[in-house]
Structures are given as C-alpha cells and as structure tokens.
Amino acid sequence: MAAGERTLILAEGFSADRHYGKTMHGLLRYRPEDVVAILDSARIGEHEAGVPIVGDVDTALAFDPQVALVGVATQGGRFPPAWRALLRTCIERGLAIENGLHEMLADDPELRPLADRVGVELRDLRRPPAGLDCATGANLEVDARIVLTVGSDCAIGKMTVSLELDRAAQARGIASVFVPTGQTGIAIAGWGMAVDAVVADFLAGAAEQLVVEGRRRGGELLFVEGQGSLVHPAYSGVTLGLFHGSVPHALVLCHRAGSTEIEGSPGHPIPPLTDLVELHEHASLPRRQARVVAVAVNTAGLDDADADAAIAEAAAATGLPACDPVRDGADTLLDAVLESSS
Amino acid sequence: MAAGERTLILAEGFSADRHYGKTMHGLLRYRPEDVVAILDSARIGEHEAGVPIVGDVDTALAFDPQVALVGVATQGGRFPPAWRALLRTCIERGLAIENGLHEMLADDPELRPLADRVGVELRDLRRPPAGLDCATGANLEVDARIVLTVGSDCAIGKMTVSLELDRAAQARGIASVFVPTGQTGIAIAGWGMAVDAVVADFLAGAAEQLVVEGRRRGGELLFVEGQGSLVHPAYSGVTLGLFHGSVPHALVLCHRAGSTEIEGSPGHPIPPLTDLVELHEHASLPRRQARVVAVAVNTAGLDDADADAAIAEAAAATGLPACDPVRDGADTLLDAVLESSS
C-alpha cells in the first residue's frame, strides 16, 4: 500500500489464524494507521488490534477504504474458489486490490477485464520485475553490513524479527534499511521483491538486486527478511538461494519456542538449535562466511515465566544471546549484530 | 526431440565449447543417430563426433533436417541478438525449433506469428507445466531407490554421470530410469522438467513430480539428474530444492579433476571433496538422510596416467569408490549405489 492509503484487509475465514493470516497480522502490527477494517464473516462485530471486523464488502464501505488487501496466505498461493466472488465485489465497488498470492489477478481472464472496466488497479505483490537474471557478484560489492534472518520453520516470525531489528537500529540513529523479500514485507515497506515467486535460476540474482537496492536507499546496515527454512521439505531451495544471493555477514536464527516438527509436514523434525546453527554456518558460501550471532525466540502464547525459560534455554543451548524481540524489544539481538561487526 | 527426428544442432560460435555447448555435446553422445548436422560458421567443413559442421541454414538443408535444436546454453538463458536472424531463417525454411533457454520462443512477439504462418512448432523445453505446486510429501511414498548426482560446480557432468549409471544398470537388467531435470536431459530422454525454470516456491514440488513420474515409468532405481551446486553463488537454491524435493537415498558426488574455483565466479573457491561430502550429508533432510556413496571424477583432457592419479586421489581423500564413468564405465559407481541399498 502507498503510505496513507485507507485499507480493508480481506481475511475471510482466517483472521484468527496466525499462520495463514500472517499478512493481516503483519499489517496490523506495522501499518496500523492505514488499516480501516477487516473482513471475516466468521467474526462480525469483533475487533482485532482495535480494528473493526465486518462480514461483507458493503458494510466495509462505511469505513471508506481505497484498497482491499488480501490478508491471507494459502498453501501454494492460490485463491480458494469462494474468494472469487469477494474479489469481484471489491472491484465492482471501486476498490483497488493488493494481492500477495502466487495467482496473479492482473492475468485473470475474468477479474482483469472487470477491473479495467471499473478503472481500478490490480496490484500483484508477488509479480517478479522484468529483466531478472542470475546473480553477477554485485552483491559482494555492496558497502553495507548485511544481516539475514533464518529459521527453523516458515511463518515463525523472521519478517517480524527483521522489522524489529530495523526499528531498534533506527532508534539508535543507525542508517538501517529493512529489505522485504515476501508479500507481507512488501505490503508493509512499499518496495521489495517476493523471491519465492521468481524463476528458480534467478533466486540469488533477485536477492542480489534487493541488497543492492537496500544500499541505494541509504542502508549501511541491511536487515534482509528471511524466507522458509533450510530444513523445510518444500521451501528450502528459496531459503538457500536467498541466503547465498543476499551474502549476509551475520544471521539471526529464529525459532518458535517448543516446536519440534515442521508445521504442516508431519514426520519432518526440526533439529535442535545447536544443529541448526552449525547447519547454517556450514551452508554459507565459502566466499562470505556467515555466523549466527543471536537467536530470536518466538514465545507468543507463553506466559512470562515460560517465555523467560524458553529464551534462557535457547541461550544456554547455543551459547548465543537470545530474546523475543516482540516481548522484550530487539536490543539484545541488535547488540549481538553490532558486536559481530566490530 | 521425438525418436527418429532428423535434427540440426544450432551451436553458432559455441560448438567447440564444452561449457556453453553442453546441450550439443550431450545430444552427440546420447542421441547421435538423430543428429544430421551442426551449424557453426566459425568451423565450416569440420566435423564433431562424425557429424558435419555447416555455416548456414540453407547448406544444412542438404541433410534434410526436421527440427533445429538450440545446442548452446547462455548465462541467464537468453538469446544473443545475432541468434534472432538464425532462428527466423530456420522457421522460414520449415524447421521446428526445440529451445532450452529461459527465453520462451512460443511467447516471442516476432517469432511466434512467423511460426504460426509457416506452420512449424516452437518447443520450449524449459517451459514449466501448468498446475505446479509445492511439494506435498508424495515423494516419500515413491517405492523406488532414488540416486541424485550432486557436484562441486555446474556443467561438470552430473547429467552424464546419471545417464551412464542408468545405462550400466539397464545393462545388468535392473529396472532403472533416468530422471531429466534440465533442458539437455529432456532433449535426450524426451520427457522431464527443467527445475531451474519453475517458480522458486515450486522447486521441491517439481522435483517431487519428477520422481513420482520416474516410478510411474517403471523405475525401481531412479537416477535423478542433478543441477548446479550447493556452493555455487548463483544456482545453489535450485540445487537444494531439487535435493530435498527428489528425496534421494544416495548421492554421487561429481567433480572435475583439478578444479578449485567455481567456473565463471572468480573468488568463489570449491571446497575440498571431503568438505563437500560432509556438506551434502549435513544438508540432507532429517526425514530422509542421504549418504554420498561414490565420487565421479571428470578427467576430460587428462592423459590416462593423470586421470588415474586424479581418481585415486579422490578415492583416498573421501574413502569412497571413485571413477570417471566416461573413461572407465559406470560399474564402480553402480556397485557403490547397489551396495548402499543392501
């Protein structure tokens, strides 16, 4: 969304789901001033982060939205059939659509002509830019300290950790830039590229372009949003391409307290944190050795005592500074990042 | 190419280049009966593997070709501008085009209408099939032994090693299938998918579909063509996605004797073979631990004594069986594969 654009978040059926509703929750946390309503007919009349939940588009119009943002993620990035009618109504009511799924609305044989007729924009956040290519080595020339978040699974808060680190650095007067690599990060920051949507051969090339652009935007410290996990059976390729293409100096390992299995992939264990630290350092490019400098523990849903225990356990196991930046602020992580570069 | 289709290989400027001409060399080795001529105006009148080299399309017509196959790879998979005229002439003379570059000829605003007018096919070998999705776990249900070639760099013979293993297995009466994952393998085998051309999120899903299809084709032993390298700064994402999506039981590590740096990426070292063995085993999915069972050493260009020394050195360093299957046959590698499954 452009800054100041009044936004209706479409989260039909998923507004209470932290995993599939992660785009919505990201927006509510980092762009709350622009969100005027949430659509989810299962929760009419409730609020989420102070924002009213409505059951249909016509009710939402009372809040005068300009854009409807698809606030859910789906497996494979396609629209459930019921969403088609919802999108049609939004377009008919004159709302622009901002969409982060793999399915491109601007290519849709039904919605595209409708949007053209009504005169509204269909913005596909995951559409790769033209002219992508393989990595060239320009990433290694970027004169900035580069920090990538990596993790034990998808959807455990890598974007959040990068955003919190960026906020903490800026609060200290450091010229830091958050580098968005996925649809939610792009919606929040207003730029970036969804690296999981590019042609696979151009993964590292896309990541390279992103760190070059982060430096061009003035970043001396770049916080690159991580994607997936090296141990995820479906998404590890994206993770390694982003890792090697963004050539990080330092990694912050993200983990959800207590998780021992990849979500949605029964039988795929999450290795212990110490193994994950070793795996990431082992997998880093010989030309730019990256070190894991801190652990970010997602303690959502735990009480303070359990959260503190989980964080202490992660720190003891890895010998690294650890905290939950959402609970405690990101200063512990930022200190570790800054110390690693001195 | 379909079996028996008379093929002109377009290799303008690259017919003597093992790296960029790898599609041509693959075809000459594994489908020689279907190649009637090679086009490269820098080598008019010469022969390659017994096939005449001509300088232009009209001369090639004397050999009665039905299809022109783009026999070169380019960085980024795009056509050099000079190739456009060449492709136009082929189409005007009634030749179908088989193309393995990322640039899709069937989408080309100039060549597509021309081909439609003349009535010839434009076959883009790298075009992903419709309906790709993320990996689902169906790969782990495939009732076959799966062997993936991995390597220290691109273009060092992973496809060749997989094809030689497949030949050797079939010669022993084993129900083996070569699983093509790149344009040259597809041109040779007549099926497969170029995993480097799929949307990055679907990398493992594409690899999954390929091993499912390999089993459906009767394979009890699948030799999956590897791509890229885990230590390649541009292509490692494809490598890991293919690795995790094809869920191999065993890996054959491919290396070009004497190489210490990634080709085309100065400053990016190739780690020692022992490190590469450890890295691949470390990076394999916890759910399906893969072991490196043998080393294939590419000794092209070495004399027999130097080749033997390079092979002995690889075997001593890793403690694994090693050979050059092109020089020695693939039985040493196949024995190691079969022993690892017993």
CSV table of C-alpha atoms in Angstrom, one decimal, chain A:
chain,number,residue,atom,x,y,z
A,1,MET,CA,0.0,0.0,0.0
A,2,ALA,CA,1.1,3.6,-0.6
A,3,ALA,CA,1.5,5.5,2.7
A,4,GLY,CA,-1.8,6.8,3.9
A,5,GLU,CA,-3.9,4.6,1.7
A,6,ARG,CA,-7.1,3.5,3.5
A,7,THR,CA,-7.0,-0.3,3.6
A,8,LEU,CA,-9.6,-3.0,4.0
A,9,ILE,CA,-7.9,-6.3,4.9
A,10,LEU,CA,-9.6,-9.4,3.4
A,11,ALA,CA,-9.2,-12.2,5.8
A,12,GLU,CA,-12.3,-14.3,5.2
A,13,GLY,CA,-12.1,-17.4,7.4
A,14,PHE,CA,-8.5,-16.7,8.5
A,15,SER,CA,-8.5,-13.6,10.7
A,16,ALA,CA,-7.9,-15.6,13.8
A,17,ASP,CA,-5.1,-17.7,12.3
A,18,ARG,CA,-1.5,-16.5,12.9
A,19,HIS,CA,-0.1,-18.8,10.2
A,20,TYR,CA,-2.4,-18.3,7.2
A,21,GLY,CA,-3.4,-14.8,8.4
A,22,LYS,CA,0.2,-13.6,8.7
A,23,THR,CA,-0.1,-10.9,6.1
A,24,MET,CA,-3.0,-9.4,8.1
A,25,HIS,CA,-1.2,-9.6,11.4
A,26,GLY,CA,1.9,-8.0,9.9
A,27,LEU,CA,-0.1,-5.1,8.6
A,28,LEU,CA,-1.9,-4.6,11.9
A,29,ARG,CA,1.4,-4.5,13.7
A,30,TYR,CA,3.5,-2.3,11.3
A,31,ARG,CA,1.0,-0.3,9.3
A,32,PRO,CA,-2.0,0.0,11.8
A,33,GLU,CA,-2.6,3.7,10.9
A,34,ASP,CA,-3.7,2.7,7.4
A,35,VAL,CA,-6.0,-0.3,8.2
A,36,VAL,CA,-9.6,0.8,8.5
A,37,ALA,CA,-11.4,-2.5,8.6
A,38,ILE,CA,-11.0,-6.3,8.4
A,39,LEU,CA,-13.4,-8.6,6.5
A,40,ASP,CA,-14.1,-12.0,8.0
A,41,SER,CA,-17.8,-13.1,8.2
A,42,ALA,CA,-17.0,-15.6,10.9
A,43,ARG,CA,-16.2,-12.8,13.4
A,44,ILE,CA,-18.6,-10.0,12.6
A,45,GLY,CA,-18.6,-7.3,15.3
A,46,GLU,CA,-15.3,-8.3,16.9
A,47,HIS,CA,-12.1,-6.3,16.8
A,48,GLU,CA,-8.5,-7.2,16.1
A,49,ALA,CA,-5.9,-4.8,17.4
A,50,GLY,CA,-8.6,-2.2,17.7
A,51,VAL,CA,-9.7,-2.6,14.0
A,52,PRO,CA,-13.4,-3.5,13.4
A,53,ILE,CA,-14.2,-6.8,11.7
A,54,VAL,CA,-17.1,-6.7,9.2
A,55,GLY,CA,-18.8,-9.5,7.3
A,56,ASP,CA,-19.1,-8.1,3.8
A,57,VAL,CA,-17.7,-5.6,1.4
A,58,ASP,CA,-20.8,-3.3,1.5
A,59,THR,CA,-20.5,-2.9,5.3
A,60,ALA,CA,-16.8,-2.2,5.0
A,61,LEU,CA,-17.6,0.7,2.7
A,62,ALA,CA,-18.8,2.7,5.7
A,63,PHE,CA,-15.0,3.0,6.6
A,64,ASP,CA,-14.2,4.5,3.2
A,65,PRO,CA,-11.5,2.1,2.1
A,66,GLN,CA,-9.5,2.7,-1.1
A,67,VAL,CA,-7.7,-0.6,-1.4
A,68,ALA,CA,-8.6,-4.2,-0.4
A,69,LEU,CA,-5.5,-6.2,0.6
A,70,VAL,CA,-5.5,-9.9,0.5
A,71,GLY,CA,-4.6,-10.6,4.1
A,72,VAL,CA,-4.1,-14.4,4.0
A,73,ALA,CA,-1.5,-16.8,2.7
A,74,THR,CA,-2.6,-20.2,1.2
A,75,GLN,CA,-0.6,-23.3,0.6
A,76,GLY,CA,0.7,-23.0,-3.0
A,77,GLY,CA,-0.5,-19.4,-3.1
A,78,ARG,CA,-3.8,-19.9,-4.9
A,79,PHE,CA,-7.2,-18.4,-4.2
A,80,PRO,CA,-9.9,-20.7,-2.6
A,81,PRO,CA,-12.9,-20.6,-5.0
A,82,ALA,CA,-15.1,-18.7,-2.5
A,83,TRP,CA,-12.7,-15.7,-2.7
A,84,ARG,CA,-13.5,-15.0,-6.4
A,85,ALA,CA,-17.0,-13.6,-5.6
A,86,LEU,CA,-15.4,-11.5,-2.8
A,87,LEU,CA,-12.7,-10.0,-5.1
A,88,ARG,CA,-15.4,-9.3,-7.8
A,89,THR,CA,-17.5,-7.4,-5.3
A,90,CYS,CA,-14.5,-5.3,-4.1
A,91,ILE,CA,-13.6,-4.4,-7.7
A,92,GLU,CA,-17.2,-3.6,-8.5
A,93,ARG,CA,-17.3,-1.2,-5.5
A,94,GLY,CA,-14.2,0.6,-6.9
A,95,LEU,CA,-11.5,-0.8,-4.5
A,96,ALA,CA,-8.0,-1.4,-5.8
A,97,ILE,CA,-6.8,-4.9,-4.9
A,98,GLU,CA,-3.4,-5.7,-3.5
A,99,ASN,CA,-2.6,-9.4,-3.7
A,100,GLY,CA,0.3,-11.4,-2.5
A,101,LEU,CA,-0.6,-14.9,-3.6
A,102,HIS,CA,1.1,-16.7,-6.5
A,103,GLU,CA,-2.0,-16.4,-8.5
A,104,MET,CA,-1.8,-13.2,-10.5
A,105,LEU,CA,-5.0,-11.2,-10.6
A,106,ALA,CA,-3.9,-8.9,-13.4
A,107,ASP,CA,-3.7,-12.1,-15.6
A,108,ASP,CA,-7.1,-13.3,-14.6
A,109,PRO,CA,-9.4,-13.7,-17.6
A,110,GLU,CA,-12.5,-12.6,-15.5
A,111,LEU,CA,-11.2,-10.1,-13.0
A,112,ARG,CA,-8.8,-8.2,-15.2
A,113,PRO,CA,-11.5,-7.0,-17.7
A,114,LEU,CA,-13.8,-6.2,-14.8
A,115,ALA,CA,-11.1,-4.1,-13.2
A,116,ASP,CA,-10.3,-2.4,-16.5
A,117,ARG,CA,-14.0,-1.5,-16.9
A,118,VAL,CA,-14.4,-0.1,-13.4
A,119,GLY,CA,-11.0,1.6,-13.6
A,120,VAL,CA,-9.3,0.1,-10.5
A,121,GLU,CA,-5.8,-1.2,-10.1
A,122,LEU,CA,-4.9,-4.9,-9.5
A,123,ARG,CA,-1.5,-5.0,-7.8
A,124,ASP,CA,0.2,-8.4,-7.7
A,125,LEU,CA,2.8,-8.0,-5.0
A,126,ARG,CA,4.5,-11.3,-5.9
A,127,ARG,CA,4.9,-10.5,-9.6
A,128,PRO,CA,8.6,-10.6,-10.4
A,129,PRO,CA,10.0,-7.5,-12.2
A,130,ALA,CA,11.1,-7.8,-15.8
A,131,GLY,CA,14.7,-8.2,-16.6
A,132,LEU,CA,15.7,-10.5,-13.7
A,133,ASP,CA,18.9,-12.5,-14.2
A,134,CYS,CA,21.4,-14.7,-12.5
A,135,ALA,CA,23.5,-13.3,-9.7
A,136,THR,CA,26.5,-11.5,-11.0
A,137,GLY,CA,28.7,-10.8,-8.0
A,138,ALA,CA,27.4,-7.3,-7.5
A,139,ASN,CA,26.1,-8.4,-4.1
A,140,LEU,CA,29.7,-8.8,-2.8
A,141,GLU,CA,30.4,-5.1,-3.8
A,142,VAL,CA,27.6,-3.8,-1.6
A,143,ASP,CA,29.2,-1.5,1.0
A,144,ALA,CA,26.9,-2.3,3.9
A,145,ARG,CA,26.7,-4.8,6.8
A,146,ILE,CA,24.1,-7.4,5.8
A,147,VAL,CA,22.0,-9.4,8.3
A,148,LEU,CA,19.7,-12.2,7.3
A,149,THR,CA,17.0,-13.8,9.5
A,150,VAL,CA,16.9,-17.6,9.1
A,151,GLY,CA,14.7,-20.0,10.9
A,152,SER,CA,13.7,-23.5,12.0
A,153,ASP,CA,10.4,-23.3,10.0
A,154,CYS,CA,8.2,-21.0,7.9
A,155,ALA,CA,5.8,-18.4,9.4
A,156,ILE,CA,7.5,-18.2,12.8
A,157,GLY,CA,8.4,-14.5,12.7
A,158,LYS,CA,11.5,-14.0,10.5
A,159,MET,CA,10.0,-10.8,9.0
A,160,THR,CA,9.0,-9.5,12.4
A,161,VAL,CA,12.5,-10.0,13.8
A,162,SER,CA,14.0,-8.2,10.8
A,163,LEU,CA,11.5,-5.3,11.2
A,164,GLU,CA,12.1,-5.1,15.0
A,165,LEU,CA,15.9,-5.1,14.4
A,166,ASP,CA,15.4,-2.3,11.9
A,167,ARG,CA,13.3,-0.2,14.2
A,168,ALA,CA,15.7,-0.7,17.1
A,169,ALA,CA,18.7,0.3,14.9
A,170,GLN,CA,16.9,3.4,13.6
A,171,ALA,CA,16.0,4.4,17.2
A,172,ARG,CA,19.8,4.4,17.8
A,173,GLY,CA,20.4,6.6,14.8
A,174,ILE,CA,21.9,3.9,12.6
A,175,ALA,CA,21.2,4.1,8.9
A,176,SER,CA,19.5,0.8,8.6
A,177,VAL,CA,17.1,-0.5,6.0
A,178,PHE,CA,14.6,-3.4,6.1
A,179,VAL,CA,14.9,-5.4,2.9
A,180,PRO,CA,11.5,-7.1,2.1
A,181,THR,CA,11.6,-10.4,0.3
A,182,GLY,CA,8.0,-11.5,0.6
A,183,GLN,CA,4.5,-10.2,0.0
A,184,THR,CA,3.8,-9.1,3.6
A,185,GLY,CA,7.1,-7.3,3.9
A,186,ILE,CA,6.4,-5.6,0.5
A,187,ALA,CA,2.9,-4.5,1.6
A,188,ILE,CA,4.4,-3.0,4.8
A,189,ALA,CA,7.5,-1.4,3.3
A,190,GLY,CA,6.1,-0.4,-0.1
A,191,TRP,CA,9.0,-1.9,-2.0
A,192,GLY,CA,10.8,-5.2,-2.4
A,193,MET,CA,10.5,-8.5,-4.3
A,194,ALA,CA,8.9,-11.8,-3.4
A,195,VAL,CA,11.9,-14.1,-4.0
A,196,ASP,CA,9.7,-17.2,-3.8
A,197,ALA,CA,7.9,-16.2,-7.0
A,198,VAL,CA,10.9,-15.7,-9.3
A,199,VAL,CA,12.2,-18.2,-11.8
A,200,ALA,CA,14.3,-20.6,-9.7
A,201,ASP,CA,17.5,-19.9,-11.6
A,202,PHE,CA,17.2,-16.2,-10.7
A,203,LEU,CA,16.7,-16.7,-7.0
A,204,ALA,CA,20.2,-15.5,-6.0
A,205,GLY,CA,20.0,-12.8,-8.7
A,206,ALA,CA,16.8,-11.4,-7.2
A,207,ALA,CA,18.3,-11.4,-3.7
A,208,GLU,CA,21.4,-9.7,-5.1
A,209,GLN,CA,19.2,-6.9,-6.6
A,210,LEU,CA,17.5,-6.5,-3.3
A,211,VAL,CA,20.6,-5.9,-1.3
A,212,VAL,CA,21.9,-3.5,-4.0
A,213,GLU,CA,18.7,-1.6,-3.8
A,214,GLY,CA,18.8,-1.6,0.1
A,215,ARG,CA,22.2,0.1,-0.1
A,216,ARG,CA,20.9,2.5,-2.8
A,217,ARG,CA,18.2,3.5,-0.3
A,218,GLY,CA,20.8,4.6,2.1
A,219,GLY,CA,21.2,1.4,4.2
A,220,GLU,CA,24.6,0.9,5.9
A,221,LEU,CA,23.0,-1.9,7.9
A,222,LEU,CA,20.6,-4.1,5.9
A,223,PHE,CA,18.1,-6.4,7.6
A,224,VAL,CA,17.1,-8.9,5.0
A,225,GLU,CA,13.8,-10.7,5.6
A,226,GLY,CA,14.4,-14.4,5.6
A,227,GLN,CA,12.2,-17.0,3.9
A,228,GLY,CA,11.4,-20.6,4.6
A,229,SER,CA,14.0,-22.8,6.3
A,230,LEU,CA,16.9,-24.9,5.2
A,231,VAL,CA,15.2,-27.9,6.8
A,232,HIS,CA,11.8,-27.3,5.2
A,233,PRO,CA,10.9,-30.1,2.8
A,234,ALA,CA,9.1,-27.8,0.4
A,235,TYR,CA,10.8,-24.4,0.6
A,236,SER,CA,14.4,-24.9,1.4
A,237,GLY,CA,15.5,-24.0,-2.2
A,238,VAL,CA,14.2,-20.5,-1.7
A,239,THR,CA,15.9,-20.3,1.6
A,240,LEU,CA,19.3,-21.2,0.3
A,241,GLY,CA,19.0,-19.0,-2.9
A,242,LEU,CA,18.1,-16.0,-0.7
A,243,PHE,CA,20.9,-16.9,1.7
A,244,HIS,CA,23.6,-17.1,-1.0
A,245,GLY,CA,22.3,-14.2,-3.1
A,246,SER,CA,22.0,-11.7,-0.2
A,247,VAL,CA,25.5,-12.6,1.0
A,248,PRO,CA,24.9,-11.9,4.7
A,249,HIS,CA,27.7,-11.3,7.1
A,250,ALA,CA,25.6,-12.3,10.1
A,251,LEU,CA,22.5,-14.5,10.7
A,252,VAL,CA,19.8,-14.2,13.3
A,253,LEU,CA,18.3,-17.7,13.9
A,254,CYS,CA,14.5,-17.6,14.5
A,255,HIS,CA,12.6,-20.3,16.3
A,256,ARG,CA,9.2,-20.8,17.8
A,257,ALA,CA,9.6,-22.0,21.4
A,258,GLY,CA,8.7,-25.7,21.8
A,259,SER,CA,8.4,-26.5,18.1
A,260,THR,CA,9.9,-29.9,17.2
A,261,GLU,CA,8.3,-30.6,13.8
A,262,ILE,CA,7.8,-28.6,10.6
A,263,GLU,CA,4.3,-27.2,10.7
A,264,GLY,CA,2.1,-28.9,8.0
A,265,SER,CA,4.8,-31.5,7.3
A,266,PRO,CA,4.2,-34.4,9.8
A,267,GLY,CA,7.3,-36.6,10.2
A,268,HIS,CA,9.7,-33.8,9.4
A,269,PRO,CA,11.6,-33.0,12.6
A,270,ILE,CA,13.1,-29.6,13.5
A,271,PRO,CA,16.7,-30.4,14.5
A,272,PRO,CA,18.0,-29.0,17.9
A,273,LEU,CA,19.1,-25.3,17.8
A,274,THR,CA,22.7,-26.2,18.0
A,275,ASP,CA,22.4,-28.3,14.9
A,276,LEU,CA,20.6,-25.5,13.1
A,277,VAL,CA,23.4,-23.0,14.0
A,278,GLU,CA,26.0,-25.4,12.6
A,279,LEU,CA,24.0,-26.2,9.5
A,280,HIS,CA,23.6,-22.6,8.6
A,281,GLU,CA,27.2,-21.8,9.1
A,282,HIS,CA,28.2,-24.9,7.1
A,283,ALA,CA,25.9,-23.9,4.3
A,284,SER,CA,27.1,-20.4,4.0
A,285,LEU,CA,29.2,-19.5,0.9
A,286,PRO,CA,32.9,-20.1,1.4
A,287,ARG,CA,33.5,-16.6,-0.1
A,288,ARG,CA,31.3,-14.9,2.5
A,289,GLN,CA,31.3,-17.0,5.7
A,290,ALA,CA,28.2,-16.0,7.8
A,291,ARG,CA,28.0,-16.6,11.5
A,292,VAL,CA,24.8,-17.0,13.6
A,293,VAL,CA,25.1,-14.2,16.1
A,294,ALA,CA,21.9,-14.4,18.1
A,295,VAL,CA,18.7,-16.4,18.5
A,296,ALA,CA,15.2,-14.9,18.3
A,297,VAL,CA,12.7,-17.0,20.2
A,298,ASN,CA,9.0,-16.6,19.3
A,299,THR,CA,7.2,-17.0,22.7
A,300,ALA,CA,3.8,-16.0,21.5
A,301,GLY,CA,1.1,-17.7,23.7
A,302,LEU,CA,3.5,-18.4,26.6
A,303,ASP,CA,3.2,-16.7,30.0
A,304,ASP,CA,6.2,-14.6,31.1
A,305,ALA,CA,7.8,-17.4,33.2
A,306,ASP,CA,7.6,-19.9,30.4
A,307,ALA,CA,8.8,-17.4,27.9
A,308,ASP,CA,11.8,-16.5,30.0
A,309,ALA,CA,12.6,-20.2,30.5
A,310,ALA,CA,12.4,-20.8,26.7
A,311,ILE,CA,14.7,-17.9,26.0
A,312,ALA,CA,17.2,-19.0,28.7
A,313,GLU,CA,17.2,-22.5,27.3
A,314,ALA,CA,17.9,-21.3,23.7
A,315,ALA,CA,20.8,-19.1,25.0
A,316,ALA,CA,22.2,-21.9,27.1
A,317,ALA,CA,22.0,-24.5,24.3
A,318,THR,CA,23.7,-22.3,21.6
A,319,GLY,CA,25.9,-20.0,23.8
A,320,LEU,CA,24.4,-17.1,21.9
A,321,PRO,CA,22.4,-14.0,23.0
A,322,ALA,CA,18.7,-14.8,22.8
A,323,CYS,CA,15.4,-12.9,23.3
A,324,ASP,CA,11.9,-12.5,21.9
A,325,PRO,CA,12.0,-9.1,20.3
A,326,VAL,CA,8.2,-8.8,20.3
A,327,ARG,CA,8.1,-9.3,24.1
A,328,ASP,CA,11.4,-7.7,25.1
A,329,GLY,CA,12.4,-5.4,22.2
A,330,ALA,CA,15.2,-6.2,19.8
A,331,ASP,CA,18.1,-4.5,21.7
A,332,THR,CA,19.7,-7.8,22.7
A,333,LEU,CA,19.7,-9.0,19.1
A,334,LEU,CA,20.9,-5.7,17.8
A,335,ASP,CA,23.8,-5.6,20.3
A,336,ALA,CA,24.9,-9.0,19.1
A,337,VAL,CA,24.7,-7.9,15.4
A,338,LEU,CA,26.7,-4.8,16.1
A,339,GLU,CA,29.3,-6.6,18.2
A,340,SER,CA,29.8,-9.2,15.4
A,341,SER,CA,30.8,-6.4,13.0
A,342,SER,CA,33.3,-4.7,15.3
